[in-house]
Tab-separated table of C-alpha atoms and ligand atoms in Angstrom:
chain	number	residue	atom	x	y	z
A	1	UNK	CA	-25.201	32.232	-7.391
A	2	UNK	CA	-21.476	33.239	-8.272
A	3	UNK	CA	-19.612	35.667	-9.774
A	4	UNK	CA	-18.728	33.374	-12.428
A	5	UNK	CA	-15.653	33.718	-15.177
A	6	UNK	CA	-16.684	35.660	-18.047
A	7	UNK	CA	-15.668	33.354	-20.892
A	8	UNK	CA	-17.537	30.749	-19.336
A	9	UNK	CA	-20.775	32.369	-19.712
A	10	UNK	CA	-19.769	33.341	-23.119
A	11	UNK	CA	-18.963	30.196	-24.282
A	12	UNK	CA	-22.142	29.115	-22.895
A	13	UNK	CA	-24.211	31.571	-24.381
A	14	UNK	CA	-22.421	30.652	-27.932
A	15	UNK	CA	-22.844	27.068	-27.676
A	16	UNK	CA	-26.225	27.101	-26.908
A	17	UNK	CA	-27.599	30.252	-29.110
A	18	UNK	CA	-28.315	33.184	-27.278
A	19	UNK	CA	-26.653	36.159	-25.958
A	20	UNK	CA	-25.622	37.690	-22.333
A	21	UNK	CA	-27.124	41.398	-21.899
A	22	UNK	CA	-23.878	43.566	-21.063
A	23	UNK	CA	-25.712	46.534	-19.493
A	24	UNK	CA	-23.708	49.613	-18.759
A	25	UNK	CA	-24.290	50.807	-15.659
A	26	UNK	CA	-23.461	54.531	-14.281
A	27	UNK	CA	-24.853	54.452	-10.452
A	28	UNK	CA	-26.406	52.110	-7.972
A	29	UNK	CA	-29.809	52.142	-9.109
A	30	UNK	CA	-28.689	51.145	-12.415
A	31	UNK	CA	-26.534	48.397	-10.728
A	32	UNK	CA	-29.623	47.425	-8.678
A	33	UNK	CA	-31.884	47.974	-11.864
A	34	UNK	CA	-30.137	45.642	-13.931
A	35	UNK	CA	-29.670	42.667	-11.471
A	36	UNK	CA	-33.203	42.662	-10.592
A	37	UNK	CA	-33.945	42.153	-14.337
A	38	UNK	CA	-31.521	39.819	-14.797
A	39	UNK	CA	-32.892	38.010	-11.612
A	40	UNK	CA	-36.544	38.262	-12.631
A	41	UNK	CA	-36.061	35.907	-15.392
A	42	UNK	CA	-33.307	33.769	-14.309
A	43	UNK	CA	-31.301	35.608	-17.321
A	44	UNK	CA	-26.962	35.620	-16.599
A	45	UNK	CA	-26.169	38.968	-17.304
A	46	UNK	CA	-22.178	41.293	-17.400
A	47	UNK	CA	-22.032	44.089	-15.207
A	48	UNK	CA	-20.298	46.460	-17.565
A	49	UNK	CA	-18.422	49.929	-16.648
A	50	UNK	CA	-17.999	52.025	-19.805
A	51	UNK	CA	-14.314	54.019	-18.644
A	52	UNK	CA	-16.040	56.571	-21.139
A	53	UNK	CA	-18.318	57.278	-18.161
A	54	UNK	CA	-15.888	57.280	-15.425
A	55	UNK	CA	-16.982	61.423	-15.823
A	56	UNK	CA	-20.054	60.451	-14.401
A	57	UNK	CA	-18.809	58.425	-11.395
A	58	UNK	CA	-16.010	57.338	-9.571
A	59	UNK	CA	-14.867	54.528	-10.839
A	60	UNK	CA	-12.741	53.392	-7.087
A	61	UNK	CA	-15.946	54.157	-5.231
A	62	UNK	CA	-18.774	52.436	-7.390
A	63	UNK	CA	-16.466	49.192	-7.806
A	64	UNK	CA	-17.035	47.067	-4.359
A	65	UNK	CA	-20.952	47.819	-4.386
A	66	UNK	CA	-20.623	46.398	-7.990
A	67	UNK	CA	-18.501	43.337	-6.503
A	68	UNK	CA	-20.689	43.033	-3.250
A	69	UNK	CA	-23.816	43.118	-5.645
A	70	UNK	CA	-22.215	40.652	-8.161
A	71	UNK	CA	-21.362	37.986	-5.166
A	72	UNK	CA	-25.207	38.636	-3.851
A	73	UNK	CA	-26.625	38.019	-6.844
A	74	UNK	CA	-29.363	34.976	-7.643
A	75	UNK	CA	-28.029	34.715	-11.149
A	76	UNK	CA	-24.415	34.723	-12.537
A	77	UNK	CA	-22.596	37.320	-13.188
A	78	UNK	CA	-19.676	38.991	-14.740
A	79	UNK	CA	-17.775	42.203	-14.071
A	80	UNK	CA	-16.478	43.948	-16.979
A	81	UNK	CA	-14.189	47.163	-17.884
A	82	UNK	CA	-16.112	48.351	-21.224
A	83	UNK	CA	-13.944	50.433	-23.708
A	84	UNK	CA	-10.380	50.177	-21.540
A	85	UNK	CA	-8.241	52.703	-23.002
A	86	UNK	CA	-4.850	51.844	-21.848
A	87	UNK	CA	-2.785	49.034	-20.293
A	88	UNK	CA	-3.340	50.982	-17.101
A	89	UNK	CA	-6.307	51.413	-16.950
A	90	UNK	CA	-6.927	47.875	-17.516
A	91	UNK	CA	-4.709	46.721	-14.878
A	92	UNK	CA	-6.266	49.348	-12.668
A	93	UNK	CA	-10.004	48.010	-12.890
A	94	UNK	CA	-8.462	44.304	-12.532
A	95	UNK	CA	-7.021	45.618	-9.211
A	96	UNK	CA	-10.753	47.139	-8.565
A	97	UNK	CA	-12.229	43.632	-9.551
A	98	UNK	CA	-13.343	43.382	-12.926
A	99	UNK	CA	-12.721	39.983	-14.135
A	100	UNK	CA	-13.565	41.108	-18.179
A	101	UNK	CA	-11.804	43.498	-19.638
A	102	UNK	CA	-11.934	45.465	-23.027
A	103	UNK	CA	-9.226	46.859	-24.958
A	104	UNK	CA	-10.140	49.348	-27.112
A	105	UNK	CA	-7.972	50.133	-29.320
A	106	UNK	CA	-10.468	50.518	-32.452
A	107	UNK	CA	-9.482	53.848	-33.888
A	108	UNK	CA	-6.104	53.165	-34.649
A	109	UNK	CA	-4.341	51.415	-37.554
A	110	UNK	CA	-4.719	47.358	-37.672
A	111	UNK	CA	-0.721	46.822	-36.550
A	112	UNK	CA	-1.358	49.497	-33.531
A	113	UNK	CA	-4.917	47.635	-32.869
A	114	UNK	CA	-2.964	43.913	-32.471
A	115	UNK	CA	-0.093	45.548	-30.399
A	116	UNK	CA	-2.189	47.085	-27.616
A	117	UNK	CA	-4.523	44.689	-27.233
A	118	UNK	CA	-1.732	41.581	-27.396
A	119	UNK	CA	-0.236	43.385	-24.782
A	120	UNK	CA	-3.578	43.549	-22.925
A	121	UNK	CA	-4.466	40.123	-23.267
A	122	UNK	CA	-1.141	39.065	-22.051
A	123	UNK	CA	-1.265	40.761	-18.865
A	124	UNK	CA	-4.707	40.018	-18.097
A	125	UNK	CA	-4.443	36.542	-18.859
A	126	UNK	CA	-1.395	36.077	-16.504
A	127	UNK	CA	-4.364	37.230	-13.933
A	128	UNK	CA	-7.230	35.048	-15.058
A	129	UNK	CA	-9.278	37.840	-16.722
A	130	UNK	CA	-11.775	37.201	-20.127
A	131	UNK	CA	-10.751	39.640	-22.465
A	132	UNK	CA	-12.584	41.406	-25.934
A	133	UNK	CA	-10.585	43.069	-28.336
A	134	UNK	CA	-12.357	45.404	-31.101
A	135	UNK	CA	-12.065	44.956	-34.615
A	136	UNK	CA	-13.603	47.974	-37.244
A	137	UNK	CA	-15.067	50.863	-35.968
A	138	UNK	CA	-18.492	51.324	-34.171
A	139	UNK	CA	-19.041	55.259	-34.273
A	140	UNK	CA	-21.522	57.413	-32.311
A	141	UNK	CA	-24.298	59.101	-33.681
A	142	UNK	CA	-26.719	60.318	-31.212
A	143	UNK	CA	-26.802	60.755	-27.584
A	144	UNK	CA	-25.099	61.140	-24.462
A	145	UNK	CA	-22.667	58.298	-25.132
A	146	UNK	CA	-22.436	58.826	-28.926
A	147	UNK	CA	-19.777	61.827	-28.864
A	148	UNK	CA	-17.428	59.351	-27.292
A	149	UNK	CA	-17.388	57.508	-30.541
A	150	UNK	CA	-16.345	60.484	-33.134
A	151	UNK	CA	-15.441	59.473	-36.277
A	152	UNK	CA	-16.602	56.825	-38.999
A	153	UNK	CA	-17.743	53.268	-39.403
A	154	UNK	CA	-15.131	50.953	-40.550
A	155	UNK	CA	-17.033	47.191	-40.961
A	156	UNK	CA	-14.935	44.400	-39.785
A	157	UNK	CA	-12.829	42.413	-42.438
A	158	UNK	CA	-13.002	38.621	-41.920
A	159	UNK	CA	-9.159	38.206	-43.254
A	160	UNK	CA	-7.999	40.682	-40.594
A	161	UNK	CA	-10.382	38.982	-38.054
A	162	UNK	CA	-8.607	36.022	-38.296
A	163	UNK	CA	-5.158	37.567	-37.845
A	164	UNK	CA	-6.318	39.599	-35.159
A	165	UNK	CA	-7.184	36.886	-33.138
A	166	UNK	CA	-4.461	34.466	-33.935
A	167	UNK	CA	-2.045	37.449	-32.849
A	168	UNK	CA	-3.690	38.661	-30.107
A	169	UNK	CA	-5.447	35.864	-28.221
A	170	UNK	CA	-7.976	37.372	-27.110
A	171	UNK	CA	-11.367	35.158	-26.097
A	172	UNK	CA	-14.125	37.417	-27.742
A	173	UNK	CA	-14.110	39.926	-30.601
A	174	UNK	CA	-16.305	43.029	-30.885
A	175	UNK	CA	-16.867	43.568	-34.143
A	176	UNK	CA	-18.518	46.078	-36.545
A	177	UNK	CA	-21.336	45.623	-38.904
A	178	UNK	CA	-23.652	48.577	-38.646
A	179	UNK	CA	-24.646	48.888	-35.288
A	180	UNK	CA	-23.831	52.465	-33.733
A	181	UNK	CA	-23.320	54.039	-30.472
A	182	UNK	CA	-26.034	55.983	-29.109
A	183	UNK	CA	-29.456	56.352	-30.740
A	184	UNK	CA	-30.002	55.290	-34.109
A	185	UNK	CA	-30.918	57.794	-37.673
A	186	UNK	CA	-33.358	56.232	-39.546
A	187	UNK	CA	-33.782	52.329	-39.936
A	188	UNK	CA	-30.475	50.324	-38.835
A	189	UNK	CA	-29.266	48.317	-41.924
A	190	UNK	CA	-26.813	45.768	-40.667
A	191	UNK	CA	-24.291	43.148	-42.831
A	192	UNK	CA	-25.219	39.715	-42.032
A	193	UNK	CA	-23.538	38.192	-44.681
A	194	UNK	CA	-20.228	39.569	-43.011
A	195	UNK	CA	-21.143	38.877	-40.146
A	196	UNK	CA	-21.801	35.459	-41.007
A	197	UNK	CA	-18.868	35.551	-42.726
A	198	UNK	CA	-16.757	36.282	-39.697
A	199	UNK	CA	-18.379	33.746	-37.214
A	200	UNK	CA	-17.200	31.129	-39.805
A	201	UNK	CA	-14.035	31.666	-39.536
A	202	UNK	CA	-13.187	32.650	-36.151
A	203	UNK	CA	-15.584	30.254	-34.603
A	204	UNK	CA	-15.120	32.170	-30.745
A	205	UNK	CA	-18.540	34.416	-29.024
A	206	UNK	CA	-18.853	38.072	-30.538
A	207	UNK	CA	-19.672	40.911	-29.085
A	208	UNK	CA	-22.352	43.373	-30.485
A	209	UNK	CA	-21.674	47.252	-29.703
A	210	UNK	CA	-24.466	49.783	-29.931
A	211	UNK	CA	-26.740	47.728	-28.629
A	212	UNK	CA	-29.461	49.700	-28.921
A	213	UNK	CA	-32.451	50.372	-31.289
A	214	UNK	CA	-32.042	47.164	-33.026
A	215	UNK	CA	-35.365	45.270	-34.410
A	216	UNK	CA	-36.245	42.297	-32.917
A	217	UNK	CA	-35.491	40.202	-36.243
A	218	UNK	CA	-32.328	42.008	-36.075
A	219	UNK	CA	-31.462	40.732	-32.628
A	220	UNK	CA	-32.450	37.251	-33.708
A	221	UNK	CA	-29.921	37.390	-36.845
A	222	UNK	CA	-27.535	38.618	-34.512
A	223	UNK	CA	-28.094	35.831	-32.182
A	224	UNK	CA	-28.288	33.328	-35.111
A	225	UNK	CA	-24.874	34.466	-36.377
A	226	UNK	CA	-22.354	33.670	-33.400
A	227	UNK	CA	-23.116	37.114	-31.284
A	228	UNK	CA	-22.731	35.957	-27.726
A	229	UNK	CA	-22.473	39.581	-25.940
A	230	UNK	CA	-24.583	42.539	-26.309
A	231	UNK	CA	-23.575	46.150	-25.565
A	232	UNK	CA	-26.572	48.271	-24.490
A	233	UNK	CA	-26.563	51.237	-23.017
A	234	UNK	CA	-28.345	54.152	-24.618
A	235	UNK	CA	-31.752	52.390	-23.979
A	236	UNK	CA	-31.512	52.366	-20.171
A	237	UNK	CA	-30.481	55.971	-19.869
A	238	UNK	CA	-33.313	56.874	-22.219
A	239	UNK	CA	-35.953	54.926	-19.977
A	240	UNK	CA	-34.581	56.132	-16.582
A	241	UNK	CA	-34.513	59.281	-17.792
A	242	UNK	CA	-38.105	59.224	-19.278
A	243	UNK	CA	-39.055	57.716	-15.696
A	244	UNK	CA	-37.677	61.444	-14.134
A	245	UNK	CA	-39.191	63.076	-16.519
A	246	UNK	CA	-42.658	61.900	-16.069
A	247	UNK	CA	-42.187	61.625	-11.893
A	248	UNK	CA	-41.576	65.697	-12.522
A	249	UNK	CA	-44.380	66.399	-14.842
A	250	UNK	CA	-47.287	64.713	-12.394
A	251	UNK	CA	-45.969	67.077	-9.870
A	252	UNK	CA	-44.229	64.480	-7.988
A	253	UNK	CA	-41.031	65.973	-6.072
A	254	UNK	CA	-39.348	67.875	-5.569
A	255	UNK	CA	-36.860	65.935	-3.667
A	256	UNK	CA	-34.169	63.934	-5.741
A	257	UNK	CA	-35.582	60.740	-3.886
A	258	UNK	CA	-39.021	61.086	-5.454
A	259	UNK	CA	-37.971	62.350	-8.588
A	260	UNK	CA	-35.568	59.060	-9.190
A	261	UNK	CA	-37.001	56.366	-7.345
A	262	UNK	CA	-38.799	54.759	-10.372
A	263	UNK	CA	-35.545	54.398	-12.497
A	264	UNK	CA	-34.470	50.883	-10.654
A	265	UNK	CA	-38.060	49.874	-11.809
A	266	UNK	CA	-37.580	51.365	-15.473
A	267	UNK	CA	-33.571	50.053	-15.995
A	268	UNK	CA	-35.180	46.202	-14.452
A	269	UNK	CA	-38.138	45.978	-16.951
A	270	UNK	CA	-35.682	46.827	-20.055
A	271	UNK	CA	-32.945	44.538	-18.739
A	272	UNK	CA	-35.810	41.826	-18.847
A	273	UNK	CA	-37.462	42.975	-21.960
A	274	UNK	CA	-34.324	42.141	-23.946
A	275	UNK	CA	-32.725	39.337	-21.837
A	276	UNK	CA	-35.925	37.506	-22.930
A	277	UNK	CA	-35.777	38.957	-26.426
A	278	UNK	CA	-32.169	38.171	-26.681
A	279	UNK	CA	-32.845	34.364	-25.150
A	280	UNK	CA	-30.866	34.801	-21.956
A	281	UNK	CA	-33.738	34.615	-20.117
A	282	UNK	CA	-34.351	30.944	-18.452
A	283	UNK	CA	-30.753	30.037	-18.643
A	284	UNK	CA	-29.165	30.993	-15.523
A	285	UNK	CA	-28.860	27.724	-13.778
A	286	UNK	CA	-27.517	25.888	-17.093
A	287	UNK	CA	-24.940	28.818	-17.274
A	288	UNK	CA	-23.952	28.520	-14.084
A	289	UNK	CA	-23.443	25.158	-13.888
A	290	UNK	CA	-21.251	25.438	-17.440
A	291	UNK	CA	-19.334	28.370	-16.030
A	292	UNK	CA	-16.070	28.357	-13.068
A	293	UNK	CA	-16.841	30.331	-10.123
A	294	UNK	CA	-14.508	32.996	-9.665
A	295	UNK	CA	-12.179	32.733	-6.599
A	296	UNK	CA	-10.208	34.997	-5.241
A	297	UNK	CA	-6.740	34.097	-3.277
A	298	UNK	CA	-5.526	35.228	-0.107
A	299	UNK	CA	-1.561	35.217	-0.795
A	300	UNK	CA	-0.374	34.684	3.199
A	301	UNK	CA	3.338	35.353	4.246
A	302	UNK	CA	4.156	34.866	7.986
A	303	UNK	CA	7.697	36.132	8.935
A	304	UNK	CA	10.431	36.632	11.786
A	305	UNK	CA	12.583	39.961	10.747
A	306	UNK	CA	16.248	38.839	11.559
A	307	UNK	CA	17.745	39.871	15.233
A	308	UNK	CA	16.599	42.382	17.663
A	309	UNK	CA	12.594	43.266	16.941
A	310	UNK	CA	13.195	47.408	14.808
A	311	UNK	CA	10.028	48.765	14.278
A	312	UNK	CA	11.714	51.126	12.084
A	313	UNK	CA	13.293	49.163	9.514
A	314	UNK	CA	10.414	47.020	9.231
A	315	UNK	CA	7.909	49.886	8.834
A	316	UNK	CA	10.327	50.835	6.178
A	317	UNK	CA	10.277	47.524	4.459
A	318	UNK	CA	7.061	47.371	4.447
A	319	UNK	CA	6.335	50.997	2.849
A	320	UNK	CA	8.985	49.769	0.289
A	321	UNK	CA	6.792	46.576	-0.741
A	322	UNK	CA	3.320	48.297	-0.812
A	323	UNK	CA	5.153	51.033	-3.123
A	324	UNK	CA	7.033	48.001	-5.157
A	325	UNK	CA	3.840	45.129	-5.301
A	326	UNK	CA	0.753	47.038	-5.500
A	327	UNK	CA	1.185	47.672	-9.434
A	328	UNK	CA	1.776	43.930	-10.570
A	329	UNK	CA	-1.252	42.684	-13.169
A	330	UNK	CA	-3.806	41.329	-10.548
A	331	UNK	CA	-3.050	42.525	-6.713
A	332	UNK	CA	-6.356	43.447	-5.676
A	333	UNK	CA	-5.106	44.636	-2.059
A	334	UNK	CA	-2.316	44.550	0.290
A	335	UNK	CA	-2.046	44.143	4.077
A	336	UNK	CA	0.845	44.251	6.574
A	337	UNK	CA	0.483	43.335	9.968
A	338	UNK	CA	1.842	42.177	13.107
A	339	UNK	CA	0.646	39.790	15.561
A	340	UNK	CA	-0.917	40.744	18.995
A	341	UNK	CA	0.777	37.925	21.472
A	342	UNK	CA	4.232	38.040	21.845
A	343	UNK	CA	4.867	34.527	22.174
A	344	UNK	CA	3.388	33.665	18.517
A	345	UNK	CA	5.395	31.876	16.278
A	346	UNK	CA	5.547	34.659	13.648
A	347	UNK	CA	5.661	37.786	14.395
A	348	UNK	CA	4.701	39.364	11.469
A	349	UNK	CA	2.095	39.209	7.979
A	350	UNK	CA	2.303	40.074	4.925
A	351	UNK	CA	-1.552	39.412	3.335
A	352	UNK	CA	-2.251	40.086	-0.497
A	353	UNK	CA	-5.570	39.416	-2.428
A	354	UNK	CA	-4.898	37.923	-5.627
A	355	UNK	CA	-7.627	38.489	-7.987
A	356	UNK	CA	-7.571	34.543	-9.395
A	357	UNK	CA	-5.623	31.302	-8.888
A	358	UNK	CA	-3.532	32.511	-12.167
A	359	UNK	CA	-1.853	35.685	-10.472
A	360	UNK	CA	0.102	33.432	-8.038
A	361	UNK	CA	2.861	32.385	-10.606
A	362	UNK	CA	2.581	35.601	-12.735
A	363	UNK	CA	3.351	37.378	-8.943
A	364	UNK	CA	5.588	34.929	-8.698
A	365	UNK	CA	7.943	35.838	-11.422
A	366	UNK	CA	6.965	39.541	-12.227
A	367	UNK	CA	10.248	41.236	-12.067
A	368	UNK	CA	9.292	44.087	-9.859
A	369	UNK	CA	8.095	41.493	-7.113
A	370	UNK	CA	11.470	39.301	-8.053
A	371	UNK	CA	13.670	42.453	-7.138
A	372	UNK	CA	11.813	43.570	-4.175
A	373	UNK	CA	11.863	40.134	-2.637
A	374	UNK	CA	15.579	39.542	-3.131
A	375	UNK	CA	17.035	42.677	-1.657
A	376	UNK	CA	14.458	43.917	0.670
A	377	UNK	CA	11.591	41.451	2.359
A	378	UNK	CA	13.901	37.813	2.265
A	379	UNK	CA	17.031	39.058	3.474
A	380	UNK	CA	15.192	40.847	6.548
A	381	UNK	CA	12.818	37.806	6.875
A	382	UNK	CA	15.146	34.591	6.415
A	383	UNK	CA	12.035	32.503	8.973
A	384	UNK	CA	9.126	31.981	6.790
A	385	UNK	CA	5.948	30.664	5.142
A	386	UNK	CA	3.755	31.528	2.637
A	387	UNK	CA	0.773	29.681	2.325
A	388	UNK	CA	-2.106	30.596	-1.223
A	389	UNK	CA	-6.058	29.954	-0.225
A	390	UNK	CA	-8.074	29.784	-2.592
A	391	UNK	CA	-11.031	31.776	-1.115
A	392	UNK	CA	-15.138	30.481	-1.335
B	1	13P	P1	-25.728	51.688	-26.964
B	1	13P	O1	-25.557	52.902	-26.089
B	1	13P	O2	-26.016	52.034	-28.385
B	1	13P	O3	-26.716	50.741	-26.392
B	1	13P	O4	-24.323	50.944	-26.981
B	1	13P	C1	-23.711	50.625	-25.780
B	1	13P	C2	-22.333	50.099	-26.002
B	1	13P	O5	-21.995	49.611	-27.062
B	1	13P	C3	-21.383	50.176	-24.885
B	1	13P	O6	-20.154	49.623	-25.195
């Protein structure tokens, strides 16, 4: 099954009344952990990286098992940057092939909020990419993800819910109505009636953070009022940990192999636990067929440099494009070439992944590709064609 567009399974999951498991992951046994959960019970599930754990991992290295293990998957899937801190770092997971984003921009005044994340939404639209804004404050408590999340709760308003999304565009809204991040103090008490409240008037899938420690009548209220995406982390690190922890104290070790090899097993039986508790479970093929694969495009330019052949002045050219192009919103790679018969018709390639169909116009006209292409690449390359696939 695909890697699917996010908002799809979203909208999905909010038509039909239950919510998509967005389980962060920080390594590949949570990665494999949390697809074979979401594959045991035919659940769709987000593949979420938190940039607060980037400290943990690196981000560059971890992202094409995450896209080779989204693409493999028997259930669909979506890739998502959890907590994005900055425009860049947005565009910069894009490039790395997440096809959700977050902008978190939670902690600062409303005006600040809507500016950031309007200019978020913008850019990642312009590349196809589902995108969640945050609205209130969801603080830490307790844990290893909690002190990430200093500060205090601020619930979501419904009148600045409304405005926020009308300004910003964005397709889902995180908002906050008790939950925490990390592990929970005493009982949770949540606000239904606000969050109620909200759903009524924004009518569009909301996202749950602090996922975690929740009752099950809580996750059904949740589910009940309009929550389409849950945010769990805390509970997976607790039960991989637990399953180290307990490998150690039976004396099994002491290589790092033994000690972790039950935590795929312990992150798949609590990504299957809740996809069933949340009422994911069951619905893969129904999502799927509700949801738009995501496609990729191979942007191909074949070229003749004018006059004598100057392997000089086109290395230079080319140096000068990967230096212009590779920033714009949604370039996922870029490849130069030239051909190996000497009687081919072009002589040269330009080949650039796109992440989806939407970056070819929004390449198009960016105004760093605009300027490179009028004084450098067309006036050396006057023989042409440029062909977009749309890749399977
Ligand atoms: P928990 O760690 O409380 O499950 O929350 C996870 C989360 O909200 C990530 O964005």
């Amino acid at each position: 099954m695909p890697l699917v567009h996010m908002s799809d399974l979203l909208r999905h999951a909010y038509r039909e009344g239950y919510a998509v498991g967005a389980y962060d992951l920080v390594d590949s046994a949570f990665l494999e952990g949390i697809l074979a959960g979401a594959e045991a019970c035919q659940a769709p599930v987000i593949l979420s990286l938190a940039e607060s754990h980037f400290v943990h991992y690196d981000f560059d290295t971890l992202m094409p098992a995450v896209v080779g293990a989204a693409r493999r998957a028997r259930v669909p899937v979506a890739i998502h940057l959890d907590h994005g801190g900055s425009a860049s770092s947005v565009r910069h997971a894009i490039r790395l092939g997440c096809n959700g984003v977050m902008v978190d921009a939670s902690d600062k005044p409303f005006q600040d909020n809507v500016e950031a994340t309007r200019e978020v939404a913008a850019m990642a639209h312009a590349c196809g990419v589902t995108v969640e804004g945050e609205l209130g404050y969801v603080p830490g408590v307790e844990g290893e993800d909690a002190e990430r999340h200093p500060g205090a709760v601020r619930l979501t308003s419904v009148e600045e819910a409304r405005t926020f999304i009308a300004l910003t565009g964005v397709d889902c809204l995180a908002v906050s109505i008790g939950t925490v991040h990390g592990r929970m103090r005493g009982a949770p008490r949540l606000d239904f009636g606000r969050l109620a409240a909200i759903n009524r008037a924004l009518r569009l899938p909301l996202v749950i953070h602090g996922g975690t420690g929740l009752t099950d009548e809580q996750y059904s209220g949740l589910v009940a009022n309009g929550v389409a995406k849950i945010n769990y982390y805390t509970a997976l690190s607790d039960t991989a940990a637990r399953s180290i922890v307990e490998q150690a104290s039976n004396g099994i070790g002491p290589g790092y192999t033994r000690l972790t090899e039950g935590v795929r097993t312990a992150v798949r039986a609590e990504v299957e636990r809740t996809s069933r508790l949340w009422g994911a479970a069951g619905r893969a093929d129904a999502a799927t067929r509700s949801a738009a694969s995501w496609r990729e495009v191979e942007h191909v330019i074949l070229y003749n440099v004018n006059g004598p052949r100057d392997e000089v002045q086109w290395a230079d050219m080319v140096a000068r494009g990967r230096e212009a192009l590779s920033g714009i919103p949604g370039v996922r790679r870029i490849a130069a070439g030239r051909t190996t018969r000497p009687d081919a018709r072009f002589a040269y390639c330009w080949l650039m992944r796109f992440a989806a169909p939407e970056t070819i116009s929004s390449f198009r006209d960016h105004p760093d590709h605009v300027r490179y292409a009028n004084t450098a690449f067309r006036p050396l390359a006057p023989d042409r064609i440029s062909i977009d696939f749309e890749l399977d």
